[in-house]
XYZ file of C-alpha atoms in Angstrom:
185
model
C 20.910 -56.723 -33.304
C 17.166 -56.521 -32.325
C 17.640 -55.342 -29.299
C 20.707 -53.360 -29.635
C 18.283 -50.987 -32.083
C 15.708 -51.345 -29.244
C 18.164 -50.270 -26.460
C 19.356 -47.519 -28.691
C 16.179 -45.885 -29.246
C 14.355 -46.364 -25.065
C 18.071 -44.471 -24.672
C 17.197 -41.922 -27.121
C 13.878 -41.225 -25.897
C 15.125 -41.105 -21.902
C 17.324 -38.123 -23.300
C 14.899 -36.529 -25.194
C 12.554 -36.753 -21.455
C 15.591 -35.161 -19.176
C 16.206 -32.307 -21.634
C 12.569 -31.846 -21.895
C 12.459 -31.577 -17.947
C 14.957 -29.478 -18.109
C 13.249 -27.234 -19.826
C 10.273 -27.580 -17.997
C 12.335 -26.652 -14.783
C 14.079 -23.492 -15.924
C 10.759 -22.249 -17.951
C 8.727 -22.775 -14.389
C 11.579 -21.068 -12.295
C 11.464 -18.300 -14.940
C 8.016 -17.552 -14.491
C 8.490 -18.119 -10.574
C 10.936 -15.321 -10.521
C 8.889 -12.881 -13.024
C 5.723 -13.282 -10.304
C 7.864 -12.737 -7.076
C 9.582 -9.736 -9.019
C 6.604 -8.481 -9.783
C 4.500 -9.179 -6.529
C 7.408 -7.531 -4.248
C 7.603 -4.603 -6.566
C 3.721 -4.178 -6.243
C 4.484 -4.159 -2.329
C 7.717 -1.775 -2.463
C 5.931 1.041 -4.036
C 3.711 1.288 -0.891
C 6.486 1.232 1.823
C 8.325 3.968 3.084
C 12.142 3.961 4.012
C 13.341 5.803 6.710
C 10.088 7.942 6.351
C 11.460 8.601 2.708
C 8.344 7.501 0.004
C 9.875 5.258 -2.657
C 9.326 6.301 -6.134
C 7.725 4.624 -8.250
C 6.715 5.035 -12.007
C 3.147 5.852 -11.193
C 4.049 8.344 -9.810
C 6.352 10.068 -12.199
C 3.467 13.252 -13.595
C 5.898 12.542 -16.923
C 4.653 9.145 -18.051
C 1.905 9.316 -20.383
C 1.150 5.122 -18.754
C -0.371 7.354 -16.154
C -2.927 9.484 -17.347
C -6.607 8.646 -18.380
C -6.652 10.382 -21.646
C -7.153 13.723 -21.114
C -4.701 15.890 -19.908
C -4.697 14.987 -16.590
C -3.461 12.372 -14.104
C -5.759 9.695 -13.148
C -3.735 8.951 -9.705
C -5.259 10.389 -6.793
C -2.611 12.012 -5.468
C -3.825 15.705 -8.086
C -3.403 19.146 -6.342
C -6.916 21.124 -6.458
C -6.856 24.651 -7.502
C -5.983 25.114 -4.050
C -2.270 24.032 -4.590
C -3.590 21.050 -1.994
C -3.464 17.248 -2.158
C -5.448 14.443 -2.162
C -4.939 12.381 0.899
C -5.755 9.006 -0.769
C -1.652 8.612 -0.740
C -0.914 10.730 1.901
C 1.148 8.577 5.260
C -1.856 8.676 7.778
C -2.144 7.723 11.775
C -5.486 7.136 12.706
C -5.832 7.170 17.017
C -8.431 5.866 18.812
C -9.241 8.481 21.524
C -12.645 6.392 22.128
C -12.019 4.517 25.341
C -13.405 1.708 22.823
C -11.295 -0.948 21.830
C -11.174 -1.602 18.186
C -11.807 1.915 16.620
C -8.979 2.802 15.397
C -8.682 -0.362 13.103
C -12.233 -0.401 11.820
C -11.599 3.244 10.545
C -8.041 1.466 9.066
C -10.429 -1.153 7.069
C -13.008 1.554 6.342
C -10.190 3.787 4.982
C -8.442 1.644 3.210
C -11.868 0.495 0.969
C -11.643 3.902 0.288
C -8.615 4.097 -1.466
C -6.243 5.336 1.290
C -3.107 3.206 1.130
C -1.383 4.113 3.966
C -3.055 3.461 7.303
C -1.609 2.905 10.236
C -3.154 3.252 13.932
C -2.397 3.828 17.407
C -4.194 4.674 20.614
C -4.718 7.858 22.420
C -3.235 8.096 26.039
C -4.945 10.255 27.482
C -9.176 10.651 28.735
C -11.410 10.014 25.612
C -12.380 13.085 23.781
C -15.912 13.580 22.075
C -15.256 15.487 18.687
C -12.589 14.099 16.249
C -9.516 15.590 14.806
C -8.054 15.723 11.964
C -3.822 16.568 12.010
C -2.894 17.686 8.237
C 0.725 19.096 7.648
C 2.013 19.983 3.818
C -0.257 20.186 0.888
C -2.730 18.312 2.645
C -5.872 19.977 3.542
C -7.430 16.527 4.979
C -10.975 17.951 3.712
C -11.435 14.264 2.299
C -11.079 12.958 5.393
C -13.050 15.568 7.070
C -15.522 14.657 4.615
C -15.410 11.031 6.462
C -16.513 11.960 9.945
C -18.710 14.097 11.611
C -17.626 17.722 12.084
C -14.543 17.267 12.815
C -11.977 19.793 14.322
C -8.839 20.641 12.052
C -5.426 21.605 13.085
C -2.112 20.781 11.858
C 0.244 17.727 12.987
C 2.132 19.719 15.062
C -0.470 20.353 17.456
C -0.160 16.742 18.235
C 1.638 15.801 21.487
C 3.761 12.723 21.324
C 3.191 11.785 24.563
C -1.087 11.015 23.865
C -0.120 8.697 22.147
C 1.086 4.840 22.538
C 2.576 4.914 19.056
C 5.456 7.771 17.098
C 3.314 10.175 15.491
C 6.728 11.398 13.379
C 6.443 10.936 9.950
C 2.999 11.071 9.565
C 1.170 13.522 6.301
C -2.236 13.273 8.296
C -3.241 12.707 11.960
C -6.711 12.037 12.956
C -7.800 11.386 16.164
C -10.928 9.646 16.632
C -13.517 10.658 18.802
C -16.750 8.984 20.543
C -18.760 11.016 18.024
C -17.333 8.444 15.162
C -17.359 5.531 16.554
C -17.832 2.316 13.837
C -17.989 -1.351 14.437
């Protein structure tokens, strides 16, 4: 009889252990899925699809979650008095027109460090230029980007020729052409 009780006790403990492990696996799986969904949604908020920006909750002006308490939107896409929008959320193309390798990449890193969220790079295929250019479209004025450069020329995106670059210039809100006066190391 003692062996039967011991065997019954061990079988019950084994079943309890299996149930506890199963619950642990389910909980860990749920946490993993939650983490993956959260990480993918953060990445998706910065992506575009076929040139169209994916709208996220942070872009909703009517959502009080993203207000800083004084009635102003705390995001960087506020309009100033002139109606132009801050460039930090613009789709930006930085083109290296210096003839020195790595300049556009250095500017991309520097701009991302200052909060610009969508920066891509390319190379100017013509002769090097001395003075940088900031070419804007839409409601962006590019003044914040121009302030990062040494006396750049200002123009519109449609003044940039697609044949002058090694990448497509379509779909960018601002194109920054880096001249030799703005080489960053």
